[in-house]
GROMACS .gro file of C-alpha atoms in nm:
model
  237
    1UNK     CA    1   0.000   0.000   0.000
    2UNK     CA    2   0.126   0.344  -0.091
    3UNK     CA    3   0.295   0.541   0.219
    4UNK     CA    4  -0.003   0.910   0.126
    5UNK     CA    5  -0.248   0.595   0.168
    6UNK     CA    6  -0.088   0.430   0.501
    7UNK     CA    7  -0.057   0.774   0.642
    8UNK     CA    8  -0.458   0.775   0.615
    9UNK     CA    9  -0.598   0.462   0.713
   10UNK     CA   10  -0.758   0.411   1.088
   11UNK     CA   11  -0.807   0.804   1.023
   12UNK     CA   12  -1.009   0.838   0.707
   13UNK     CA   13  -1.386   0.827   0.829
   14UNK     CA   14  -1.269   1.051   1.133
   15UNK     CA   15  -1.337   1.387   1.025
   16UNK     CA   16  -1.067   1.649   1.172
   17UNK     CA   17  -0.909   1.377   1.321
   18UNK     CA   18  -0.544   1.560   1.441
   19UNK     CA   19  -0.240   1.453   1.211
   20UNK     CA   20   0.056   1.359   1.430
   21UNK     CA   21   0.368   1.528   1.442
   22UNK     CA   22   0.655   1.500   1.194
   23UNK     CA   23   0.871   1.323   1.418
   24UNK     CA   24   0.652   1.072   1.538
   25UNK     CA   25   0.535   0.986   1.150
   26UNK     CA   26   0.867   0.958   1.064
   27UNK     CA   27   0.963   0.682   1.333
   28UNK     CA   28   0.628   0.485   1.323
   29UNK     CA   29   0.642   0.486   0.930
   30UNK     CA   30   1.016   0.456   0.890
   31UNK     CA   31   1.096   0.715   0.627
   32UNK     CA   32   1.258   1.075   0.720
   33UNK     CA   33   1.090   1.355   0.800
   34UNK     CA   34   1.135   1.527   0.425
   35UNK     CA   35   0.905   1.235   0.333
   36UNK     CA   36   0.684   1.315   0.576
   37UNK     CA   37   0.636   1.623   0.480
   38UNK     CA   38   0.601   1.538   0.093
   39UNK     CA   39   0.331   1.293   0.160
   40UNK     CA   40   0.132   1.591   0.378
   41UNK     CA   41   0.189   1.837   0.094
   42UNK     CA   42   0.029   1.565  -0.165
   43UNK     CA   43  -0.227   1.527   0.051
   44UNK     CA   44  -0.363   1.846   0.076
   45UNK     CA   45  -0.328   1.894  -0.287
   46UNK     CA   46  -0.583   1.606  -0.309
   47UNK     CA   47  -0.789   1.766  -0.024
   48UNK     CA   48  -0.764   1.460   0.229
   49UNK     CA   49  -0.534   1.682   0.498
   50UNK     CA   50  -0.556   2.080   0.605
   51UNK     CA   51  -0.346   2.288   0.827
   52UNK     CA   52  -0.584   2.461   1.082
   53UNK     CA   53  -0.465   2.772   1.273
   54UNK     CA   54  -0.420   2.598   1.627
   55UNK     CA   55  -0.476   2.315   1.520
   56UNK     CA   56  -0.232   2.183   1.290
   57UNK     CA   57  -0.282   2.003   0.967
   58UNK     CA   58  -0.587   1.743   1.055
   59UNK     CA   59  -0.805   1.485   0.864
   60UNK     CA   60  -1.156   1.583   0.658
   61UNK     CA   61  -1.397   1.377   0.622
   62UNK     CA   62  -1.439   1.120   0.348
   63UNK     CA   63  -1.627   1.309   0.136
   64UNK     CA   64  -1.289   1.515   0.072
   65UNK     CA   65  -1.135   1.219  -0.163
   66UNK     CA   66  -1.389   1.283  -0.438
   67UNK     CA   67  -1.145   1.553  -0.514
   68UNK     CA   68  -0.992   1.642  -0.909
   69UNK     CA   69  -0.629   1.503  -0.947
   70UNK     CA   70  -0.356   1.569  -1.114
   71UNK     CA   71  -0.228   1.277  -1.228
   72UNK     CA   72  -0.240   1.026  -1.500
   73UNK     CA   73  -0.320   0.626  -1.485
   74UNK     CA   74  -0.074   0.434  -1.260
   75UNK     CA   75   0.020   0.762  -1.061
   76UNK     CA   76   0.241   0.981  -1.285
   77UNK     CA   77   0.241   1.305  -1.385
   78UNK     CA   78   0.250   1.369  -1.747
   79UNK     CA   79   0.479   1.701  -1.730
   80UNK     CA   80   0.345   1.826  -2.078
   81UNK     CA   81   0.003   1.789  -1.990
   82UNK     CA   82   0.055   2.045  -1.706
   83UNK     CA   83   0.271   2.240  -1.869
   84UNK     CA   84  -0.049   2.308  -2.159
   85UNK     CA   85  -0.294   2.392  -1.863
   86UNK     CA   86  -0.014   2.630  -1.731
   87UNK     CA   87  -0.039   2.795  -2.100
   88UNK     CA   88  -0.335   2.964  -2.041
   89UNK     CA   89  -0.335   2.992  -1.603
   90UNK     CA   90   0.013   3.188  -1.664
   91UNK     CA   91  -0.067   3.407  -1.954
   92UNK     CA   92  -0.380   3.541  -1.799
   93UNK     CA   93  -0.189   3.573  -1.435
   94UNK     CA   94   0.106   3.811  -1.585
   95UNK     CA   95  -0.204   4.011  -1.791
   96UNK     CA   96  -0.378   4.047  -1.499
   97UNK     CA   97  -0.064   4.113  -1.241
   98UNK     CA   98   0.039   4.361  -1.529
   99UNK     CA   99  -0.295   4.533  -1.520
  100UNK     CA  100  -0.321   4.534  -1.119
  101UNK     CA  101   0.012   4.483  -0.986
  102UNK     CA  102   0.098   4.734  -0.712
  103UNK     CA  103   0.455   4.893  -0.665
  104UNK     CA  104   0.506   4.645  -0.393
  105UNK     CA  105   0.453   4.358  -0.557
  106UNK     CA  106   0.619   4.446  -0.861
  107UNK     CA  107   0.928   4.462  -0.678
  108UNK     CA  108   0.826   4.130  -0.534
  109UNK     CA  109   0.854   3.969  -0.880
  110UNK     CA  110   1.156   4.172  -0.981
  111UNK     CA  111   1.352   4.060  -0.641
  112UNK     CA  112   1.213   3.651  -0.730
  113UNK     CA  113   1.317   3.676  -1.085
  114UNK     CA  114   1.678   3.799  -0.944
  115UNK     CA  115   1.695   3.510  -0.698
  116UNK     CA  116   1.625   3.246  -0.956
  117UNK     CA  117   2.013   3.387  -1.112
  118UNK     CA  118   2.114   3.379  -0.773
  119UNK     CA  119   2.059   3.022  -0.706
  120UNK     CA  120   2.158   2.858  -1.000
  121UNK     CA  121   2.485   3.072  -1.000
  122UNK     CA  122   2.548   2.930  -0.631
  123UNK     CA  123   2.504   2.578  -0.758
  124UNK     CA  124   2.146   2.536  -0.671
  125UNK     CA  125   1.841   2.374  -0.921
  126UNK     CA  126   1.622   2.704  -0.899
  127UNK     CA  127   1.356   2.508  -0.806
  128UNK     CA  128   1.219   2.693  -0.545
  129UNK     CA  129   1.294   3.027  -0.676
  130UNK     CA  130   1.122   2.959  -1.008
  131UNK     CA  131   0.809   2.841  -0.815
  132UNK     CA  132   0.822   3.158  -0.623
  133UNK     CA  133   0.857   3.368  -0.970
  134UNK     CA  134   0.513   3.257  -1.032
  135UNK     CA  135   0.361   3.260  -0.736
  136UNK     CA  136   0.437   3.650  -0.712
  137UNK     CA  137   0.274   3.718  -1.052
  138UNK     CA  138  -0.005   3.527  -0.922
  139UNK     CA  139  -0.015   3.737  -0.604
  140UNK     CA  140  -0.009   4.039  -0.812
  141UNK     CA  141  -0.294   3.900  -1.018
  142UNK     CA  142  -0.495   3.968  -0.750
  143UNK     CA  143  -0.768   3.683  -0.814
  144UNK     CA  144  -0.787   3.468  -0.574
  145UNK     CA  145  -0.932   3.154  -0.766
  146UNK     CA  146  -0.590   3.170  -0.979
  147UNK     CA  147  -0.386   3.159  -0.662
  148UNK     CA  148  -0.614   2.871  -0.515
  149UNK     CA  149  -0.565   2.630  -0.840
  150UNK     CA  150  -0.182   2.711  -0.862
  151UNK     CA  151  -0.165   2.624  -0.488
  152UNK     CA  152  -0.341   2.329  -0.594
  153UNK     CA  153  -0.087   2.220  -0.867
  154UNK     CA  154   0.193   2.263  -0.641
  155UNK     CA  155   0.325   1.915  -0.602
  156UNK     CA  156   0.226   1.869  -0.958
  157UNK     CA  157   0.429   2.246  -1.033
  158UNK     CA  158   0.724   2.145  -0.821
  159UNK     CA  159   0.809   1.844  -0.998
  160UNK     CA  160   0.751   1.977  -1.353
  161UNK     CA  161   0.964   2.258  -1.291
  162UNK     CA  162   1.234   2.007  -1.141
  163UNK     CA  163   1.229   1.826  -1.518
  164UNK     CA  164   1.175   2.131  -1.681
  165UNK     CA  165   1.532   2.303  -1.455
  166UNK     CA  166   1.707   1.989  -1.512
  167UNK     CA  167   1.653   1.945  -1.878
  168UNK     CA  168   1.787   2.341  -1.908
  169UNK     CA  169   2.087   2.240  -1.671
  170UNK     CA  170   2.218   2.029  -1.930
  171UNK     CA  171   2.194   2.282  -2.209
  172UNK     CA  172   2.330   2.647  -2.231
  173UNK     CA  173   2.112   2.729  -2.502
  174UNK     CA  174   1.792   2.605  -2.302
  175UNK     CA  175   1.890   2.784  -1.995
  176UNK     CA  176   1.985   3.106  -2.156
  177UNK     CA  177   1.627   3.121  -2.297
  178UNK     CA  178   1.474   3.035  -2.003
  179UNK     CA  179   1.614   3.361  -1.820
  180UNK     CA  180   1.500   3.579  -2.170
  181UNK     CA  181   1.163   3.416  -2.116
  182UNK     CA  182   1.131   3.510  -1.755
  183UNK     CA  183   1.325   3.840  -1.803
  184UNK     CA  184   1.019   3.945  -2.086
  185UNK     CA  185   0.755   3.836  -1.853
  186UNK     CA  186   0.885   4.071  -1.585
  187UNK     CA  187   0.966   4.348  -1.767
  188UNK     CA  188   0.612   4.378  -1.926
  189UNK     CA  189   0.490   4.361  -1.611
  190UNK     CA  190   0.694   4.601  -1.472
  191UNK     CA  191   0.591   4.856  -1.761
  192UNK     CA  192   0.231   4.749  -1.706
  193UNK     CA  193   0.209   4.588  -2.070
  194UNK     CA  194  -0.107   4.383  -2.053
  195UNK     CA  195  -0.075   4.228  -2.340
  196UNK     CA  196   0.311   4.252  -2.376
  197UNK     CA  197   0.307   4.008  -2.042
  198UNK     CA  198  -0.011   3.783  -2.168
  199UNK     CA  199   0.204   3.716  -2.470
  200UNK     CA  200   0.529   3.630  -2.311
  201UNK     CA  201   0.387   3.389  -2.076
  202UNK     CA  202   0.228   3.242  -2.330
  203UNK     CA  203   0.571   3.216  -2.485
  204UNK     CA  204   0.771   3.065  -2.222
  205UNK     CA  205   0.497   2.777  -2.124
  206UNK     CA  206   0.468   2.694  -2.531
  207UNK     CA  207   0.870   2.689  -2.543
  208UNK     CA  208   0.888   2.487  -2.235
  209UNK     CA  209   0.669   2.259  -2.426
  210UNK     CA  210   0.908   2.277  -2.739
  211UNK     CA  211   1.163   2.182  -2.493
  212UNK     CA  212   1.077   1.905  -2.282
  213UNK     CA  213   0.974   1.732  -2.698
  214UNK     CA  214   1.302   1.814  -2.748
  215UNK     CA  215   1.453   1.720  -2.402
  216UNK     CA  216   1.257   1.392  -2.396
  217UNK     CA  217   1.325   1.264  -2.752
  218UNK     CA  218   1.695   1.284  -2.685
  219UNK     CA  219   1.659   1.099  -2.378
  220UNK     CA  220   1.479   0.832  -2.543
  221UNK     CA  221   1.747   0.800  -2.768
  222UNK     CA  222   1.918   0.728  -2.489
  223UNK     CA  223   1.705   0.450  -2.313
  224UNK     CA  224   1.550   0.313  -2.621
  225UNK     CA  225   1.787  -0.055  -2.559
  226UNK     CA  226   1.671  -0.021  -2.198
  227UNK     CA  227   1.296  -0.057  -2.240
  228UNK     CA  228   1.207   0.313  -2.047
  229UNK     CA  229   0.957   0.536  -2.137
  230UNK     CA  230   1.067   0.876  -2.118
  231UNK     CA  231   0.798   1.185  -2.025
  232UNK     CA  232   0.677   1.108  -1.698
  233UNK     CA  233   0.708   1.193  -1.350
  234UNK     CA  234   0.637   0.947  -1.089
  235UNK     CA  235   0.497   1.070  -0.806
  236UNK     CA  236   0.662   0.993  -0.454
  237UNK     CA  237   0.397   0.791  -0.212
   0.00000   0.00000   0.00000
């Protein structure tokens, strides 16, 4: 049985049933902590788990698993798939953040966009900072449904962007384009182009597209005598 679906059982029909520490999951379950924590945040990406104020992160009910998911058959997550439903989430976020962004959180998405440089050129993935890029566009967006379903996607966002970063880490070209794409989305923001930024977040998701094609049918050059199938994420139980 998957860990996300050991972590439920005994608990399921109890509605705000109280999730245990960290810690204590980690020990009775045998995993780390990072695990832990993984399994939580896929959890209440399905709707199964929330954090309460005073509370901590607790149990719904059972109607809460007849929830959308983002996933395809046998648990994966087909990274282009997402990245076409990002086409039109982003391109709408950086109109609207363009149209109703306030000096404060334009300088939010400035500073992110200047930390994803940061990372990589200290040896990181710019993971997290690329995540954060977005999420301060959608801030700016100010609509509060688009923040909701990109919250939602988050385990789904985090690991896209991990094959999207990695297949740029192992091209120059790929990277370099990646920090023009970004770089146009901000700028248009900045200078309050609505349609400047709909148009270049439109243009880096359809190019992200172009790469992982490009990305994935070298790799299955690669693994063809192996048997693999290139293009999918599995998800971690």
């Amino acid at each position: 049985m998957p860990l996300h679906q050991r972590f439920l059982r005994g608990t399921r029909s109890v509605s705000s049933a109280r999730v245990r520490r960290p810690a204590r999951l980690a020990q009775q379950f045998g995993v780390s902590r990072t695990v832990i924590r993984e399994v939580v945040s896929r959890l209440k990406s399905e709707g199964l788990v929330e954090t309460r104020q005073g509370s901590g992160t607790v149990v719904l009910g059972p109607n809460a698993a007849n929830t959308f998911r983002i996933s395809a058959p046998g648990g994966g997550i087909e990274v282009r798939a997402v990245q076409e439903v990002r086409c039109g989430l982003e391109s709408e976020m950086a109109a609207l953040a363009a149209s109703r962004r306030s000096e404060a959180q334009n300088a939010r998405i400035q500073r992110a966009l200047r930390r994803i440089a940061d990372a990589v050129a200290d040896g990181g993935n710019g993971v997290a900072e690329d995540i954060a890029f977005h999420a301060a566009i959608a801030e700016a967006a100010a609509n509060p449904l688009m923040t909701s379903l990109l919250d939602f996607i988050g385990r789904a966002l985090h690991d896209v962007i991990t094959v999207t970063r990695a297949n740029e880490a192992v091209r120059a070209d790929f990277s370099r384009q990646v920090e023009l794409e970004h770089a146009a989305i901000a700028e248009a923001i900045d200078r309050r182009d609505v349609e400047g930024a709909r148009a270049a977040a439109l243009q880096h998701m359809q190019a992200s597209i172009e790469r992982i094609t490009i990305a994935e049918a070298q790799r299955g050059e690669r693994l063809e005598t192996q048997g693999s199938r290139p293009g999918k994420v599995q998800s971690n139980p």
